Short mmCIF file of C-alpha atoms in Angstrom, two decimals:
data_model
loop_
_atom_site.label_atom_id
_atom_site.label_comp_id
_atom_site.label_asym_id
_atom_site.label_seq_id
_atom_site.Cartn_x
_atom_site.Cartn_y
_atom_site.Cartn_z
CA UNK A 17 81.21 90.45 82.85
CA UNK A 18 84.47 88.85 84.14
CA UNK A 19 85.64 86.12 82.93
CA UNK A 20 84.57 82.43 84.66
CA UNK A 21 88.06 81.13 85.25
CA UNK A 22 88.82 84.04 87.30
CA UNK A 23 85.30 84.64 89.00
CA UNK A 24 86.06 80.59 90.10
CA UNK A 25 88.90 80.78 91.03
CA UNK A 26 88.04 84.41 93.30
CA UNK A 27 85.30 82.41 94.76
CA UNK A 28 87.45 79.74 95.30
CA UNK A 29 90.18 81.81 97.80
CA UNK A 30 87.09 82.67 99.91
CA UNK A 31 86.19 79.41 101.24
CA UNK A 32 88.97 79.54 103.92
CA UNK A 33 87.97 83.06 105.16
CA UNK A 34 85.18 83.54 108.48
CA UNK A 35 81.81 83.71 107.44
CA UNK A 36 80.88 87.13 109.10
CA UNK A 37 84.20 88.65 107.28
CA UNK A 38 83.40 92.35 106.24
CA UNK A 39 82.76 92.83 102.71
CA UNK A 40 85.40 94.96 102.27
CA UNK A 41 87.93 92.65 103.52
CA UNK A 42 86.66 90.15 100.71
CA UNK A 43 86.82 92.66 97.75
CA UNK A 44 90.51 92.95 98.62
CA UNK A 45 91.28 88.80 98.15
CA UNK A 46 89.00 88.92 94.93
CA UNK A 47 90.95 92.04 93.71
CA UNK A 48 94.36 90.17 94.56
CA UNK A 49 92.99 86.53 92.98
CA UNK A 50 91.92 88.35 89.63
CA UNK A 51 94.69 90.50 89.14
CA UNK A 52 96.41 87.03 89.34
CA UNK A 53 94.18 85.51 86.72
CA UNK A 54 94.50 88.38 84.66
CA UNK A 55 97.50 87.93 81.76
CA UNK A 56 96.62 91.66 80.24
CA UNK A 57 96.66 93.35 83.83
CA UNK A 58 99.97 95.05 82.30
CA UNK A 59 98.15 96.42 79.13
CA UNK A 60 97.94 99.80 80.43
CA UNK A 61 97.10 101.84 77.57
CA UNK A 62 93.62 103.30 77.77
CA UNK A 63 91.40 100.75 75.48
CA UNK A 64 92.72 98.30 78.25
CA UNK A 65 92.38 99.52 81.36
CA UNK A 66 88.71 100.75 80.79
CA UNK A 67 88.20 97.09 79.70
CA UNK A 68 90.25 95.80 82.73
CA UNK A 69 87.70 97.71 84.92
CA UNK A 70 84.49 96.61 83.77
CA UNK A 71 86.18 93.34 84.48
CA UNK A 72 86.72 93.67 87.65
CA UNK A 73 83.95 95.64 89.09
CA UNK A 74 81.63 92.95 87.72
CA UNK A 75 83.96 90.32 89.55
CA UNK A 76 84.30 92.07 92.29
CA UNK A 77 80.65 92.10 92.90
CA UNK A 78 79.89 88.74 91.04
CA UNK A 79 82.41 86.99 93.33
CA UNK A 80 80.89 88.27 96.77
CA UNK A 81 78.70 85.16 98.15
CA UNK A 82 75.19 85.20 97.37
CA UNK A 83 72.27 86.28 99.77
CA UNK A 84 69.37 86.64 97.62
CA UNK A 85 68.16 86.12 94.21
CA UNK A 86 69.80 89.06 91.86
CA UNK A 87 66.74 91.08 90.34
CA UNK A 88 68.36 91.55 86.98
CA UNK A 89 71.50 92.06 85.51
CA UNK A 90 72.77 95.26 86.07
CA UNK A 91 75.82 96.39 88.86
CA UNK A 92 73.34 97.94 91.17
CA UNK A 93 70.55 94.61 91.42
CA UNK A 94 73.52 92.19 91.29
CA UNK A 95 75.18 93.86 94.33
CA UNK A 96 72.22 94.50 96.35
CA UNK A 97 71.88 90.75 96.23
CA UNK A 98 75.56 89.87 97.71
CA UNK A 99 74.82 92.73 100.42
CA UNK A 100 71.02 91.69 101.24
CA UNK A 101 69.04 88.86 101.86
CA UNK A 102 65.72 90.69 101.01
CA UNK A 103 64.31 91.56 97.78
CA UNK A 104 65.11 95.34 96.75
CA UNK A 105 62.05 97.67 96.46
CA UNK A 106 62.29 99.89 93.36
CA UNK A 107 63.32 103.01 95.32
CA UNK A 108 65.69 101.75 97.62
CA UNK A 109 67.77 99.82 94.15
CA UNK A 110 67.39 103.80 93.17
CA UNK A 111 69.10 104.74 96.01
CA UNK A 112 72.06 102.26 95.83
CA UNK A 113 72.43 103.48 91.70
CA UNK A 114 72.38 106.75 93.18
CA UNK A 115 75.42 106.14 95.83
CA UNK A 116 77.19 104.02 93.18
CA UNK A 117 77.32 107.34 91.12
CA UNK A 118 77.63 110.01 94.10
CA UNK A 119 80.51 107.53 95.17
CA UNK A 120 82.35 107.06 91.77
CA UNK A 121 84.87 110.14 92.19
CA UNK A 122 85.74 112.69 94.54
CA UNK A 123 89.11 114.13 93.64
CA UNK A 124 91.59 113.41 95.47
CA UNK A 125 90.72 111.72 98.60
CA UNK A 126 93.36 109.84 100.02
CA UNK A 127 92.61 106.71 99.02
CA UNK A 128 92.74 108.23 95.17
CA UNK A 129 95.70 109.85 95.80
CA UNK A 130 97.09 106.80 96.95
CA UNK A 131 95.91 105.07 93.83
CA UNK A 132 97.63 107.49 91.78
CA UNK A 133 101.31 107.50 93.62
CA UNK A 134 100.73 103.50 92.85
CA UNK A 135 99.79 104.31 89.34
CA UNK A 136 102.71 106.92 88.76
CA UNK A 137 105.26 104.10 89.36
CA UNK A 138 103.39 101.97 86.65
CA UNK A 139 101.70 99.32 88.55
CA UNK A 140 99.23 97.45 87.18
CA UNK A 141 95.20 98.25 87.40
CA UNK A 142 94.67 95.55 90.07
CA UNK A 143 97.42 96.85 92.21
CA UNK A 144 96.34 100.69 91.87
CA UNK A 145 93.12 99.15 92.80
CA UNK A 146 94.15 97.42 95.83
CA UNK A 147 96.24 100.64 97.09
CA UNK A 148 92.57 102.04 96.85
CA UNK A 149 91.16 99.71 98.90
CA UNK A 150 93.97 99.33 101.54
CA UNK A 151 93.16 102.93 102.24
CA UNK A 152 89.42 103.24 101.65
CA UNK A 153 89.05 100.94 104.97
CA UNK A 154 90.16 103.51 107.44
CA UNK A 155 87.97 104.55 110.06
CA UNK A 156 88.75 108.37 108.59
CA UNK A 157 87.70 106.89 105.09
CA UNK A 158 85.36 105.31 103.81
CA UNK A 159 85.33 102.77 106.63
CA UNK A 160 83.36 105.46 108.45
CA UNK A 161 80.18 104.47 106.93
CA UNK A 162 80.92 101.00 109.04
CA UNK A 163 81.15 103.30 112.55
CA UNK A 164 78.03 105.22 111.31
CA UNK A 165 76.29 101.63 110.85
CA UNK A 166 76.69 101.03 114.41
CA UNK A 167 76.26 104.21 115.65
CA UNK A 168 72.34 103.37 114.35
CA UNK A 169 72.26 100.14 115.42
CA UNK A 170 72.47 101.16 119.00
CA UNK A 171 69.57 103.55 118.81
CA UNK A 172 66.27 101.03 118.73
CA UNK A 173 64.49 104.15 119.18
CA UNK A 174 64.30 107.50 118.52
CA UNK A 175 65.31 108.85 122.28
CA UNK A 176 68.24 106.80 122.22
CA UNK A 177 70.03 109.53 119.90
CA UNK A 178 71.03 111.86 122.13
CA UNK A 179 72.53 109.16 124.74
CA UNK A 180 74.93 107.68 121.92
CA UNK A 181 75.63 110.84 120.75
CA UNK A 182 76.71 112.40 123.96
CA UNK A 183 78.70 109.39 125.14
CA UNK A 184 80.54 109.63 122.18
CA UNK A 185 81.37 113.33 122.94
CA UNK A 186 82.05 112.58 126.30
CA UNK A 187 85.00 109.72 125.01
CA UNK A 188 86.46 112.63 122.86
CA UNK A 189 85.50 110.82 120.06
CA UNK A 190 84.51 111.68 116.23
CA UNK A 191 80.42 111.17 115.76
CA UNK A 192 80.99 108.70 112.80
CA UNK A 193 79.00 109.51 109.63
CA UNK A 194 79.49 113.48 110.08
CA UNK A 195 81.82 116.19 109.49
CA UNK A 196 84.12 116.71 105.62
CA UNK A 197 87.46 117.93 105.73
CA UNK A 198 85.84 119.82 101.85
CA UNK A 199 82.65 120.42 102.61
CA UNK A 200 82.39 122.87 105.66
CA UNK A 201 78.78 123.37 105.29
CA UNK A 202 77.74 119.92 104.85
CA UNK A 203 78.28 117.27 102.33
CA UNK A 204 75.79 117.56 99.26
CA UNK A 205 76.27 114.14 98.47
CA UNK A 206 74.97 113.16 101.76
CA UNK A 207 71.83 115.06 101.50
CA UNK A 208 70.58 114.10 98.17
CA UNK A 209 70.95 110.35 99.56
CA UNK A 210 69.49 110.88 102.09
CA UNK A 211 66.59 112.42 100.94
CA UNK A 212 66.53 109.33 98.62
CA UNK A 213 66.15 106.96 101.26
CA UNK A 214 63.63 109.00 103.45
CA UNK A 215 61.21 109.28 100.30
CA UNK A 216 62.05 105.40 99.96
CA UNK A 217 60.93 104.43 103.41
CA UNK A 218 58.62 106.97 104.93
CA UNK A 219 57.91 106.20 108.39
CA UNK A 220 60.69 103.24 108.83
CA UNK A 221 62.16 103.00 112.06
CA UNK A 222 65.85 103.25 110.19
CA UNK A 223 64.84 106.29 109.41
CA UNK A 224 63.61 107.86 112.08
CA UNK A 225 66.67 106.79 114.49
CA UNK A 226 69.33 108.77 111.93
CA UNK A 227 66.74 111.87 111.97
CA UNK A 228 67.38 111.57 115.69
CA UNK A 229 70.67 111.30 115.27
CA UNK A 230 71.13 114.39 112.99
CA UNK A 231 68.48 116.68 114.75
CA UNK A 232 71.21 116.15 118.34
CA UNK A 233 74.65 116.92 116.20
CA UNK A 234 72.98 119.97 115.28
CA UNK A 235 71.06 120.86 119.08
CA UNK A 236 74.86 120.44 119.98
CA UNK A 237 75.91 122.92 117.03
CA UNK A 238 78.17 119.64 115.82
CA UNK A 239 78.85 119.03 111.88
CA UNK A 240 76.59 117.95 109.65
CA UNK A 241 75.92 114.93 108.16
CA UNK A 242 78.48 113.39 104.96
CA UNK A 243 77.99 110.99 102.33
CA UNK A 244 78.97 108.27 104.72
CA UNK A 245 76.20 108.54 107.31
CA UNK A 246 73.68 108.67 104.36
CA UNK A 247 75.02 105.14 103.58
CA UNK A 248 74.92 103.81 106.72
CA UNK A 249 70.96 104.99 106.95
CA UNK A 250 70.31 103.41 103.58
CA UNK A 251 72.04 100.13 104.25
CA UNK A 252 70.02 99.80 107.88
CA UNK A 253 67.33 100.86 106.06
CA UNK A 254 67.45 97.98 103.25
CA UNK A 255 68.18 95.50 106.07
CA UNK A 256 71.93 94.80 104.40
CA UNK A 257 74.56 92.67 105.80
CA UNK A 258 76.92 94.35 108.34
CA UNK A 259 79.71 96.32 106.57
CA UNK A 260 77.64 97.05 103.58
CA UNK A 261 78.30 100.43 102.95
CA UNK A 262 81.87 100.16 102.55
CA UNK A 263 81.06 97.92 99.96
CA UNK A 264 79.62 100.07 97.95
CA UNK A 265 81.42 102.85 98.63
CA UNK A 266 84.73 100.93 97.05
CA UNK A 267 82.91 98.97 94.25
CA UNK A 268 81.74 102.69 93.25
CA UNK A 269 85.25 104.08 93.75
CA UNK A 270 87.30 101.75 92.06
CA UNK A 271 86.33 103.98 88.18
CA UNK A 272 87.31 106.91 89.85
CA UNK A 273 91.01 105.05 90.85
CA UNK A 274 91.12 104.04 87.73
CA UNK A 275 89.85 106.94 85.66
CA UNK A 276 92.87 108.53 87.97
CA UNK A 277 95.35 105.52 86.92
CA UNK A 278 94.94 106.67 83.46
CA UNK A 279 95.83 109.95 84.25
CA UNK A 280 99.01 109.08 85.69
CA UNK A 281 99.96 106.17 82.81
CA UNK A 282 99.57 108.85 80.52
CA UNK A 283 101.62 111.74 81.79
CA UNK A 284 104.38 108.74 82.71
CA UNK A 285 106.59 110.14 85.49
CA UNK A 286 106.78 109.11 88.85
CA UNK A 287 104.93 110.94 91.90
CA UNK A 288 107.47 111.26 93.94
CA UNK A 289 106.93 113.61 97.17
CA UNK A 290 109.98 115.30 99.28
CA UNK A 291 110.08 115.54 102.72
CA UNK A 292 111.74 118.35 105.24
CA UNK A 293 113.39 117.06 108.32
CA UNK A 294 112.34 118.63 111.29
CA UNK A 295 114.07 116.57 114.35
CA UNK A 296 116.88 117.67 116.73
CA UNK A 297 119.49 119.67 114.87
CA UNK A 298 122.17 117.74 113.68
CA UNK A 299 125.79 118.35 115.52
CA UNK A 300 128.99 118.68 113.89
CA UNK A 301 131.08 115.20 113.32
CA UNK A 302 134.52 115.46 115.42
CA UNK A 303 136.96 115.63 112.50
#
């Protein structure tokens, strides 16, 4: 649990911010507001940090407002009720453990190796954290689950899938929710969610508009599903506030940045990359 000075005083910095703000856009002031509450944030041997994240990934959830009654006490019920104003069923609060996990690590992605340049040059866990998030957002991130989201809410129906899909193609644009710069053959992740949330909700309209979706990307020989468009299905599906699955995505990722941030404390040197110039060749100074 976090402590409930700091959860306050992160609920406190919220109540200037728009109502319909992203989730994601909130766990960055909340990260920032108890990194600031935080005296030990520089503690970073081991013992610490793991304590300094179960901190924070219960404040960052705790701190998000409130939609529905929490269920129970664990990460999983107590985030589905800042990110839904429905009740969860049982297999659908399956289904968000499940991402939580699937989500937790996945090498070096960019936002983790972002995380670890930050925690090479010894900042603190809340700042390697926020590095994390500052990246996660991007649209080739995991802000992609928020372009997959509405890429399903335009299809009410099943024959819409092919329209949205092809406009898209026609734009020259990337079908959000699809494609892995790893995973040529299709994310594995994204599948075993997936599956998840079609055995949660046989027959739900959610459903059936991203089975549309995926049954055109591959009439069209396009890539397959990732992790990302699984989230988006399950967060339409559970009837979640709008930017939902990037929420989950980060609250999941922040004990992989971390896990990494230890890494880095420990080996103590600074991550520093070169660069080659390739511009115009220089010309000789007049002597």
């Amino acid at each position: 649990w976090c402590e409930a000075a700091a959860l306050g005083a992160a609920v406190t910095a919220q109540r200037a911010l728009p109502e319909d703000l992203l989730p994601l856009d909130r766990l960055q002031v909340i990260t920032t507001v108890l990194g600031a509450s935080d005296s030990l944030r520089f503690q970073l041997d081991p013992a610490s940090v793991s304590a300094t994240g179960r901190r924070l990934i219960a404040g960052l959830v705790d701190a998000l407002p409130v939609l529905s009654e929490p269920q129970g006490e664990s990460i999983a019920e107590r985030l589905w009720s800042r990110l839904c104003p429905h009740p969860p069923s049982p297999a659908l609060l399956d289904a968000v453990r499940a991402a939580l996990v699937l989500l937790a690590d996945h090498e070096l992605a960019a936002s983790t190796l972002a995380a670890r340049v930050a925690a090479s040059a010894k900042a603190d866990p809340y700042a390697v954290v926020l590095t994390g998030l500052g990246v996660l957002g991007g649209p080739l991130h995991g802000g992609a689950s928020y372009g997959a989201e509405r890429l399903l809410a335009e299809i009410t129906e099943p024959g819409q899938a092919a329209r949205a899909v092809a406009e898209r193609v026609r734009r020259g644009e990337r079908i959000p929710g699809f494609g892995h710069s790893v995973y040529k053959n299709g994310d594995g992740r994204g599948a075993f969610l997936l599956d998840l949330v079609k055995d949660a909700a046989p027959g739900h309209d959610r459903v059936a508009a991203g089975l549309a979706v995926l049954e055109e990307m591959r009439r069209r020989r396009l890539p397959d599903r990732n992790i990302d468009f699984a989230l988006a299905t399950l967060t339409a599906v559970s009837g979640m506030t709008r930017g939902a699955g990037e929420a989950i995505f980060a609250v999941a990722r922040v004990a992989g940045w971390l896990a990494h941030a230890m890494e880095e404390y420990d080996r103590g040197t600074l991550l520093r990359l070169r660069a080659s110039y390739t511009g115009p060749p220089t010309r000789p100074q007049p002597t």
